[in-house]
């Protein structure tokens, strides 16, 4: 067993924008008050287990490049323990308040589900100890219902009800564990819930199965008394061509159809928004407007690549608009910012994990400070208020209050020879204004 994987690296500190130290925060000053809370409490950042500790740095063309000690051949449970120790050493040195995991990231799958459950229980015991020792908390847990071959045609939406049952068994286990570990939320990303071709797929039936599955998850959550949010993570494609949880609007319609809109919120991933043809800000605003905003996966994509590249955020100005939308609405309740992000494959040094997360946290911090200025200044808010001011006056109120029929409106325009006067949208001026805050 390696003594300390990140031994050469000292805990990361805030040193301010002037610092020349690449292993220090320039903006993420966790105790600084922003909009009434500490930066740490506003951002609620989480490190994910799968990309940072489970993934070996492989891609479709090549093998793993990282070769961490726990990636070597050996007793899988021993390696899982080693991985656990390294993960918590990293969380602690980075100063991350939260982490996230899938069942299969932390413990190896056994020959039977019973064996898998046992493996998980043994690792979770150690995890609980590590959480107590470090004070690092669980932002959310989730079940991996997509990697194993049994899930090749989906989990809840599988043509075979036995697969549905197996998936249910995994969710029971991980939801219980999340509850036991004091997790703040539970996530369901659609995995392989979607399809490739209607030649072999009964879409209606599959959607009904998914509705049933989610209802069962809700029932179980209440049965065990889990108080966190249940979160669905929309994604338009990958791995399947048509993912059922395409985007926030699709998920919202689905939830309403199955009468689950009060039980689920969304975990919005930045690059999933882009893949769906939206901006991240659009997805966040849509969720907030409809009361289903929950949490964020804060990894970015690449505007030239049409897949989920899971890169660390590093553009503070891009962050600023999203964070403006989020914090203007009050920010997170139980959600947070999960770095569902991975290193590029050639970034093989342990240090690279720190650079990636430091850059991510600093970008979020700068975005948050910019959002704070935008909110406190109030100019952007004023522009919107004035733009819609007519709706607060007599005519607008009459229409919205249902006190004007189409025929009455027609008469009003004809009687008064009404000719509305177009006004400038001032987009360029507003973009310039935003740049002044950045
Ligand atoms: C995949 C998803 C996945 C979820 C957790 O694209 O982002 O990583 O966040 O299952
Ligand atoms: Ni994600
Ligand atoms: Ni993703």
Short mmCIF file of C-alpha atoms and ligand atoms in Angstrom, two decimals:
data_model
loop_
_atom_site.label_atom_id
_atom_site.label_comp_id
_atom_site.label_asym_id
_atom_site.label_seq_id
_atom_site.Cartn_x
_atom_site.Cartn_y
_atom_site.Cartn_z
CA UNK A 1 0.00 0.00 0.00
CA UNK A 2 1.38 3.41 -0.99
CA UNK A 3 1.79 5.64 2.01
CA UNK A 4 0.54 8.84 0.51
CA UNK A 5 -0.15 9.29 -3.16
CA UNK A 6 -0.13 13.09 -3.09
CA UNK A 7 2.63 13.23 -0.47
CA UNK A 8 4.71 15.89 -2.21
CA UNK A 9 1.82 18.33 -2.41
CA UNK A 10 0.95 20.63 0.49
CA UNK A 11 -2.66 21.61 1.25
CA UNK A 12 -3.82 24.24 -1.24
CA UNK A 13 -4.24 27.72 0.20
CA UNK A 14 -5.72 30.98 -0.95
CA UNK A 15 -2.86 33.35 -1.81
CA UNK A 16 -4.64 36.05 -3.80
CA UNK A 17 -4.45 37.16 -7.46
CA UNK A 18 -0.81 38.27 -7.19
CA UNK A 19 0.49 34.84 -6.18
CA UNK A 20 3.06 33.19 -8.46
CA UNK A 21 2.44 29.79 -6.88
CA UNK A 22 0.65 27.51 -9.39
CA UNK A 23 -0.57 25.31 -6.53
CA UNK A 24 -2.54 28.06 -4.77
CA UNK A 25 -5.96 29.64 -5.17
CA UNK A 26 -6.01 33.15 -6.59
CA UNK A 27 -9.73 33.81 -6.24
CA UNK A 28 -11.26 30.90 -4.32
CA UNK A 29 -11.10 32.30 -0.82
CA UNK A 30 -13.48 29.97 0.97
CA UNK A 31 -14.19 32.23 3.94
CA UNK A 32 -14.83 35.41 1.95
CA UNK A 33 -18.41 36.58 2.25
CA UNK A 34 -20.28 36.84 -1.04
CA UNK A 35 -23.98 37.69 -1.24
CA UNK A 36 -24.52 36.88 2.40
CA UNK A 37 -22.68 33.55 2.68
CA UNK A 38 -19.10 32.34 2.52
CA UNK A 39 -17.77 31.50 -0.90
CA UNK A 40 -17.51 27.88 0.16
CA UNK A 41 -21.16 27.81 1.21
CA UNK A 42 -22.28 29.53 -2.00
CA UNK A 43 -20.34 27.30 -4.41
CA UNK A 44 -20.64 23.95 -2.59
CA UNK A 45 -17.96 22.40 -4.82
CA UNK A 46 -17.61 18.64 -5.18
CA UNK A 47 -14.90 16.39 -6.64
CA UNK A 48 -16.22 13.38 -8.53
CA UNK A 49 -14.82 9.95 -7.88
CA UNK A 50 -15.29 8.45 -11.35
CA UNK A 51 -13.23 10.74 -13.55
CA UNK A 52 -10.61 11.60 -10.96
CA UNK A 53 -10.04 8.22 -9.34
CA UNK A 54 -11.76 5.39 -11.24
CA UNK A 55 -10.97 6.40 -14.83
CA UNK A 56 -7.52 5.21 -15.93
CA UNK A 57 -6.98 7.68 -18.77
CA UNK A 58 -8.07 5.34 -21.56
CA UNK A 59 -9.97 6.33 -24.70
CA UNK A 60 -11.38 4.30 -27.61
CA UNK A 61 -7.96 4.29 -29.25
CA UNK A 62 -5.74 3.58 -26.33
CA UNK A 63 -5.16 2.19 -22.89
CA UNK A 64 -5.00 4.01 -19.59
CA UNK A 65 -2.21 6.54 -19.28
CA UNK A 66 -2.43 7.43 -15.60
CA UNK A 67 -1.21 4.21 -13.99
CA UNK A 68 -2.14 5.28 -10.48
CA UNK A 69 -1.09 2.68 -7.92
CA UNK A 70 -4.71 1.50 -7.54
CA UNK A 71 -4.97 0.96 -11.32
CA UNK A 72 -2.38 -1.83 -11.21
CA UNK A 73 -3.26 -5.54 -11.21
CA UNK A 74 -4.03 -6.93 -7.78
CA UNK A 75 -6.74 -7.78 -5.31
CA UNK A 76 -9.64 -5.53 -6.35
CA UNK A 77 -10.77 -4.85 -2.77
CA UNK A 78 -7.25 -3.97 -1.67
CA UNK A 79 -6.98 -1.57 -4.64
CA UNK A 80 -10.37 -0.06 -3.83
CA UNK A 81 -9.15 0.67 -0.30
CA UNK A 82 -6.02 2.30 -1.67
CA UNK A 83 -8.12 4.39 -4.04
CA UNK A 84 -10.33 5.47 -1.15
CA UNK A 85 -7.39 6.66 0.91
CA UNK A 86 -5.91 8.56 -2.05
CA UNK A 87 -9.28 10.13 -2.89
CA UNK A 88 -9.77 11.51 0.61
CA UNK A 89 -6.18 12.71 0.75
CA UNK A 90 -6.95 14.66 -2.43
CA UNK A 91 -10.30 16.07 -1.22
CA UNK A 92 -8.64 17.17 1.98
CA UNK A 93 -5.58 18.80 0.39
CA UNK A 94 -7.70 20.59 -2.18
CA UNK A 95 -10.11 21.74 0.52
CA UNK A 96 -13.16 20.44 -1.34
CA UNK A 97 -16.20 20.44 0.94
CA UNK A 98 -18.00 17.68 -1.04
CA UNK A 99 -17.52 14.64 -3.25
CA UNK A 100 -19.79 12.48 -5.46
CA UNK A 101 -19.66 8.81 -6.45
CA UNK A 102 -21.31 5.89 -8.28
CA UNK A 103 -21.45 2.53 -6.51
CA UNK A 104 -19.07 0.96 -9.03
CA UNK A 105 -16.49 3.76 -8.79
CA UNK A 106 -15.72 2.98 -5.19
CA UNK A 107 -16.02 -0.81 -4.95
CA UNK A 108 -15.56 -3.62 -7.47
CA UNK A 109 -18.55 -5.50 -8.88
CA UNK A 110 -18.69 -9.08 -7.62
CA UNK A 111 -19.86 -12.28 -9.32
CA UNK A 112 -23.37 -11.80 -7.89
CA UNK A 113 -25.28 -8.78 -6.65
CA UNK A 114 -24.88 -10.07 -3.10
CA UNK A 115 -21.13 -10.04 -3.54
CA UNK A 116 -21.24 -6.54 -5.06
CA UNK A 117 -23.31 -5.33 -2.11
CA UNK A 118 -20.79 -6.83 0.32
CA UNK A 119 -17.88 -5.19 -1.46
CA UNK A 120 -19.68 -1.86 -1.37
CA UNK A 121 -20.54 -2.17 2.31
CA UNK A 122 -16.92 -2.85 3.22
CA UNK A 123 -15.66 0.19 1.31
CA UNK A 124 -18.45 2.44 2.60
CA UNK A 125 -17.42 1.60 6.12
CA UNK A 126 -13.98 3.00 5.41
CA UNK A 127 -15.56 5.92 3.57
CA UNK A 128 -17.63 6.84 6.59
CA UNK A 129 -14.46 6.90 8.67
CA UNK A 130 -12.70 9.08 6.10
CA UNK A 131 -15.66 11.47 6.01
CA UNK A 132 -15.58 11.80 9.78
CA UNK A 133 -11.82 12.29 9.83
CA UNK A 134 -11.76 14.97 7.11
CA UNK A 135 -15.19 16.58 7.38
CA UNK A 136 -15.68 16.12 3.61
CA UNK A 137 -19.36 15.55 2.85
CA UNK A 138 -21.28 13.71 0.17
CA UNK A 139 -23.05 16.00 -2.33
CA UNK A 140 -24.73 13.05 -4.02
CA UNK A 141 -24.54 9.36 -4.61
CA UNK A 142 -25.71 7.49 -7.71
CA UNK A 143 -25.91 3.96 -9.11
CA UNK A 144 -24.04 2.99 -12.24
CA UNK A 145 -26.83 1.48 -14.37
CA UNK A 146 -24.98 1.64 -17.68
CA UNK A 147 -21.46 0.10 -17.65
CA UNK A 148 -22.22 -3.58 -17.14
CA UNK A 149 -23.19 -5.65 -20.20
CA UNK A 150 -26.60 -6.44 -18.64
CA UNK A 151 -27.56 -2.81 -19.24
CA UNK A 152 -26.77 -2.80 -22.96
CA UNK A 153 -30.39 -1.99 -23.78
CA UNK A 154 -31.03 0.30 -20.82
CA UNK A 155 -31.94 -0.22 -17.18
CA UNK A 156 -35.51 0.92 -16.38
CA UNK A 157 -36.30 1.11 -20.11
CA UNK A 158 -34.94 -2.36 -20.87
CA UNK A 159 -37.20 -4.74 -22.84
CA UNK A 160 -36.53 -7.31 -20.09
CA UNK A 161 -38.23 -6.70 -16.70
CA UNK A 162 -35.48 -8.67 -14.96
CA UNK A 163 -33.06 -5.90 -15.86
CA UNK A 164 -35.52 -3.36 -14.42
CA UNK A 165 -35.56 -5.39 -11.19
CA UNK A 166 -31.77 -5.59 -11.07
CA UNK A 167 -31.51 -1.82 -11.54
CA UNK A 168 -34.07 -1.34 -8.76
CA UNK A 169 -31.93 -3.48 -6.47
CA UNK A 170 -28.88 -1.33 -7.18
CA UNK A 171 -30.78 1.91 -6.57
CA UNK A 172 -32.16 0.65 -3.25
CA UNK A 173 -28.62 -0.12 -2.15
CA UNK A 174 -27.10 3.22 -3.20
CA UNK A 175 -30.03 5.35 -2.05
CA UNK A 176 -29.83 3.67 1.36
CA UNK A 177 -26.06 4.23 1.43
CA UNK A 178 -26.42 7.86 0.39
CA UNK A 179 -28.92 8.33 3.20
CA UNK A 180 -26.65 6.63 5.71
CA UNK A 181 -23.66 8.76 4.68
CA UNK A 182 -25.70 11.94 5.11
CA UNK A 183 -25.67 12.66 1.35
CA UNK A 184 -27.33 15.92 0.35
CA UNK A 185 -28.97 14.56 -2.85
CA UNK A 186 -29.40 11.46 -5.00
CA UNK A 187 -28.81 11.62 -8.77
CA UNK A 188 -30.31 9.64 -11.64
CA UNK A 189 -28.55 10.24 -14.92
CA UNK A 190 -30.30 8.41 -17.78
CA UNK A 191 -27.29 6.24 -18.72
CA UNK A 192 -28.61 4.02 -21.52
CA UNK A 193 -32.23 5.07 -21.11
CA UNK A 194 -32.82 5.91 -24.76
CA UNK A 195 -32.65 4.14 -28.09
CA UNK A 196 -30.80 3.69 -31.37
CA UNK A 197 -33.59 2.64 -33.74
CA UNK A 198 -37.39 2.37 -33.65
CA UNK A 199 -37.03 -0.89 -35.61
CA UNK A 200 -36.50 -2.65 -32.28
CA UNK A 201 -37.88 -0.13 -29.79
CA UNK A 202 -41.34 0.51 -28.34
CA UNK A 203 -40.72 4.08 -27.21
CA UNK A 204 -44.07 4.54 -25.51
CA UNK A 205 -43.64 1.42 -23.44
CA UNK A 206 -40.10 2.38 -22.47
CA UNK A 207 -41.15 5.83 -21.30
CA UNK A 208 -43.91 4.27 -19.18
CA UNK A 209 -41.33 1.93 -17.65
CA UNK A 210 -39.12 4.90 -16.81
CA UNK A 211 -42.08 6.69 -15.23
CA UNK A 212 -42.77 3.60 -13.11
CA UNK A 213 -39.15 3.28 -12.08
CA UNK A 214 -38.93 6.89 -10.95
CA UNK A 215 -42.17 6.55 -8.99
CA UNK A 216 -40.68 3.57 -7.18
CA UNK A 217 -37.56 5.60 -6.36
CA UNK A 218 -39.76 8.33 -4.86
CA UNK A 219 -41.67 5.77 -2.81
CA UNK A 220 -38.45 4.30 -1.46
CA UNK A 221 -36.98 7.70 -0.68
CA UNK A 222 -39.97 8.57 1.50
CA UNK A 223 -40.01 5.13 3.07
CA UNK A 224 -36.44 5.48 4.35
CA UNK A 225 -36.89 9.15 5.22
CA UNK A 226 -34.22 10.53 2.90
CA UNK A 227 -34.57 14.30 2.96
CA UNK A 228 -32.26 15.25 0.07
CA UNK A 229 -33.39 16.06 -3.44
CA UNK A 230 -33.88 13.44 -6.12
CA UNK A 231 -32.19 14.82 -9.22
CA UNK A 232 -32.50 13.84 -12.88
CA UNK A 233 -29.54 14.77 -15.07
CA UNK A 234 -30.66 15.62 -18.61
CA UNK A 235 -28.48 14.72 -21.59
CA UNK A 236 -29.55 14.70 -25.27
CA UNK A 237 -27.31 11.96 -26.70
CA UNK A 238 -24.40 9.66 -25.82
CA UNK A 239 -24.36 6.82 -25.19
CA UNK A 240 -27.66 6.37 -27.08
CA UNK A 241 -28.67 8.38 -30.13
CA UNK A 242 -31.93 9.54 -28.54
CA UNK A 243 -31.62 9.91 -24.77
CA UNK A 244 -35.08 10.17 -23.18
CA UNK A 245 -33.96 12.90 -20.74
CA UNK A 246 -32.97 15.18 -23.64
CA UNK A 247 -32.93 18.53 -21.84
CA UNK A 248 -34.57 20.33 -18.93
CA UNK A 249 -37.77 21.09 -20.84
CA UNK A 250 -38.14 17.47 -21.96
CA UNK A 251 -37.55 16.24 -18.42
CA UNK A 252 -40.10 18.72 -17.07
CA UNK A 253 -42.76 17.53 -19.51
CA UNK A 254 -41.96 13.92 -18.64
CA UNK A 255 -42.20 14.61 -14.91
CA UNK A 256 -45.57 16.32 -15.33
CA UNK A 257 -46.95 13.47 -17.40
CA UNK A 258 -46.06 10.96 -14.68
CA UNK A 259 -47.06 13.35 -11.88
CA UNK A 260 -43.53 13.50 -10.49
CA UNK A 261 -42.88 17.23 -10.94
CA UNK A 262 -42.90 17.87 -7.20
CA UNK A 263 -40.56 15.02 -6.42
CA UNK A 264 -37.65 15.58 -8.80
CA UNK A 265 -35.39 18.45 -9.69
CA UNK A 266 -32.64 18.59 -12.28
CA UNK A 267 -28.88 18.30 -12.11
CA UNK A 268 -27.80 20.36 -15.10
CA UNK A 269 -24.47 19.60 -16.74
CA UNK A 270 -22.87 22.45 -18.68
CA UNK A 271 -21.82 20.46 -21.70
CA UNK A 272 -25.04 18.42 -21.85
CA UNK A 273 -26.77 21.78 -22.36
CA UNK A 274 -24.47 22.60 -25.28
CA UNK A 275 -25.00 19.14 -26.82
CA UNK A 276 -28.76 19.78 -26.64
CA UNK A 277 -28.30 23.01 -28.61
CA UNK A 278 -28.77 25.31 -25.61
CA UNK A 279 -26.54 27.51 -23.57
CA UNK A 280 -25.84 26.43 -20.00
CA UNK A 281 -27.49 29.66 -18.88
CA UNK A 282 -30.67 28.77 -20.78
CA UNK A 283 -30.93 25.40 -19.07
CA UNK A 284 -30.36 26.90 -15.63
CA UNK A 285 -32.91 29.68 -16.26
CA UNK A 286 -35.48 27.20 -17.59
CA UNK A 287 -35.15 25.02 -14.50
CA UNK A 288 -35.37 27.98 -12.12
CA UNK A 289 -38.42 29.39 -13.94
CA UNK A 290 -40.24 26.10 -13.53
CA UNK A 291 -39.20 25.37 -9.96
CA UNK A 292 -37.09 22.33 -10.78
CA UNK A 293 -33.56 23.65 -10.34
CA UNK A 294 -31.44 21.38 -8.16
CA UNK A 295 -27.71 21.12 -8.79
CA UNK A 296 -24.95 21.55 -11.38
CA UNK A 297 -22.33 19.38 -13.07
CA UNK A 298 -19.90 22.13 -13.84
CA UNK A 299 -17.68 20.53 -16.49
CA UNK A 300 -17.47 22.24 -19.86
CA UNK A 301 -17.37 20.84 -23.40
CA UNK A 302 -15.46 21.88 -26.47
CA UNK A 303 -17.38 23.94 -28.98
CA UNK A 304 -15.75 22.05 -31.87
CA UNK A 305 -16.53 18.57 -30.56
CA UNK A 306 -19.98 17.03 -30.51
CA UNK A 307 -19.48 14.77 -27.51
CA UNK A 308 -19.12 14.94 -23.76
CA UNK A 309 -15.49 15.98 -23.30
CA UNK A 310 -15.93 16.61 -19.55
CA UNK A 311 -13.32 19.37 -19.27
CA UNK A 312 -12.74 21.52 -16.23
CA UNK A 313 -14.32 24.97 -16.40
CA UNK A 314 -11.71 27.65 -17.00
CA UNK A 315 -13.48 30.63 -18.52
CA UNK A 316 -14.58 33.04 -15.80
CA UNK A 317 -16.61 35.23 -18.16
CA UNK A 318 -18.61 32.25 -19.37
CA UNK A 319 -19.26 31.26 -15.77
CA UNK A 320 -20.35 34.76 -14.80
CA UNK A 321 -23.61 34.76 -16.78
CA UNK A 322 -24.69 31.36 -15.49
CA UNK A 323 -23.84 32.27 -11.93
CA UNK A 324 -25.65 35.58 -12.31
CA UNK A 325 -28.82 33.69 -13.27
CA UNK A 326 -28.35 31.21 -10.44
CA UNK A 327 -27.48 33.58 -7.58
CA UNK A 328 -30.02 36.20 -8.61
CA UNK A 329 -32.51 33.45 -7.85
CA UNK A 330 -30.94 32.72 -4.46
CA UNK A 331 -28.35 30.05 -5.34
CA UNK A 332 -28.35 26.45 -4.13
CA UNK A 333 -30.42 24.78 -1.46
CA UNK A 334 -29.01 21.25 -1.21
CA UNK A 335 -27.33 21.24 -4.65
CA UNK A 336 -23.80 22.26 -5.50
CA UNK A 337 -21.12 22.44 -8.18
CA UNK A 338 -19.91 18.98 -9.07
CA UNK A 339 -16.71 18.79 -11.13
CA UNK A 340 -17.92 15.96 -13.37
CA UNK A 341 -14.68 16.66 -15.21
CA UNK A 342 -11.58 14.78 -16.21
CA UNK A 343 -8.01 15.56 -17.07
CA UNK A 344 -6.88 15.37 -20.66
CA UNK A 345 -5.27 11.97 -21.19
CA UNK A 346 -1.66 13.22 -21.44
CA UNK A 347 -1.95 15.05 -18.09
CA UNK A 348 -0.56 12.12 -16.15
CA UNK A 349 1.01 13.65 -13.06
CA UNK A 350 -0.76 13.66 -9.69
CA UNK A 351 -0.15 17.40 -9.67
CA UNK A 352 -2.32 17.80 -12.77
CA UNK A 353 -5.35 16.82 -10.70
CA UNK A 354 -4.67 19.81 -8.49
CA UNK A 355 -4.10 22.22 -11.38
CA UNK A 356 -7.41 21.14 -12.91
CA UNK A 357 -9.46 21.56 -9.75
CA UNK A 358 -7.69 24.76 -8.68
CA UNK A 359 -8.45 26.30 -12.08
CA UNK A 360 -12.04 25.13 -11.85
CA UNK A 361 -12.56 26.56 -8.37
CA UNK A 362 -10.85 29.83 -9.27
CA UNK A 363 -13.07 30.21 -12.36
CA UNK A 364 -16.16 29.60 -10.25
CA UNK A 365 -14.94 32.06 -7.64
CA UNK A 366 -14.31 34.76 -10.25
CA UNK A 367 -17.67 34.03 -11.84
CA UNK A 368 -19.32 34.34 -8.45
CA UNK A 369 -17.60 37.65 -7.66
CA UNK A 370 -18.66 38.99 -11.05
CA UNK A 371 -22.22 37.80 -10.49
CA UNK A 372 -22.19 39.55 -7.12
CA UNK A 373 -21.30 42.85 -8.80
CA UNK A 374 -24.00 42.38 -11.44
CA UNK A 375 -26.62 41.64 -8.80
CA UNK A 376 -25.66 44.43 -6.41
CA UNK A 377 -25.39 47.00 -9.18
CA UNK A 378 -28.87 46.11 -10.41
CA UNK A 379 -28.44 47.70 -13.86
CA UNK A 380 -29.14 44.49 -15.74
CA UNK A 381 -32.20 43.84 -13.63
CA UNK A 382 -33.42 47.39 -14.38
CA UNK A 383 -33.07 46.91 -18.11
CA UNK A 384 -35.38 43.91 -18.00
CA UNK A 385 -37.83 45.63 -15.70
CA UNK A 386 -38.08 48.64 -17.97
CA UNK A 387 -38.30 46.52 -21.09
CA UNK A 388 -41.46 44.84 -19.82
CA UNK A 389 -42.87 47.85 -17.96
CA UNK A 390 -45.90 48.00 -20.25
CA UNK A 391 -47.12 44.73 -18.79
CA UNK A 392 -47.35 46.37 -15.38
CA UNK A 393 -49.56 49.17 -16.72
CA UNK A 394 -53.24 49.14 -17.51
CA UNK A 395 -53.29 47.35 -20.85
CA UNK A 396 -50.78 44.70 -19.84
CA UNK A 397 -52.59 43.96 -16.58
CA UNK A 398 -55.92 43.74 -18.35
CA UNK A 399 -54.59 41.18 -20.83
CA UNK A 400 -52.79 39.09 -18.20
CA UNK A 401 -55.76 39.24 -15.86
CA UNK A 402 -57.96 37.70 -18.55
CA UNK A 403 -60.05 40.85 -18.73
CA UNK A 404 -59.73 41.50 -22.46
CA UNK A 405 -61.06 39.27 -25.23
CA UNK A 406 -59.49 39.07 -28.65
CA UNK A 407 -62.40 41.07 -30.05
CA UNK A 408 -61.98 43.77 -27.38
CA UNK A 409 -58.29 44.05 -28.15
CA UNK A 410 -59.10 44.33 -31.82
CA UNK A 411 -61.59 47.12 -31.10
CA UNK A 412 -59.05 48.97 -28.96
CA UNK A 413 -56.43 48.98 -31.71
CA UNK A 414 -58.95 50.06 -34.37
CA UNK A 415 -60.62 52.75 -32.23
CA UNK A 416 -57.35 54.39 -31.21
CA UNK A 417 -55.47 53.81 -34.46
CA UNK A 418 -52.85 52.18 -32.26
CA UNK A 419 -49.38 51.78 -33.79
CA UNK A 420 -46.83 50.28 -31.35
CA UNK A 421 -43.42 51.96 -31.42
CA UNK A 422 -40.47 49.49 -31.66
CA UNK A 423 -37.67 49.98 -29.15
CA UNK A 424 -34.04 48.94 -29.33
CA UNK A 425 -33.06 45.69 -27.60
CA UNK A 426 -29.62 47.20 -26.87
CA UNK A 427 -27.89 43.82 -26.93
CA UNK A 428 -24.46 45.23 -27.78
CA UNK A 429 -24.68 47.87 -25.07
CA UNK A 430 -25.64 45.17 -22.56
CA UNK A 431 -22.78 42.92 -23.63
CA UNK A 432 -20.44 45.87 -23.08
CA UNK A 433 -21.96 46.41 -19.66
CA UNK A 434 -21.33 42.76 -18.73
CA UNK A 435 -17.69 43.12 -19.76
CA UNK A 436 -17.32 46.01 -17.35
CA UNK A 437 -18.21 43.72 -14.44
CA UNK A 438 -15.70 41.11 -15.60
C1 LIG B 1 -22.53 11.40 -18.12
C2 LIG B 1 -23.01 11.97 -16.89
C3 LIG B 1 -22.62 11.18 -15.64
C4 LIG B 1 -23.49 11.58 -14.47
C5 LIG B 1 -23.43 10.64 -13.32
O1 LIG B 1 -22.47 12.06 -19.14
O2 LIG B 1 -22.55 13.29 -16.81
O3 LIG B 1 -21.27 11.34 -15.35
O4 LIG B 1 -23.16 12.85 -14.02
O5 LIG B 1 -23.92 9.39 -13.63
NI1 LIG B 2 -22.75 14.52 -15.16
NI1 LIG B 3 -21.78 14.14 -18.79
#
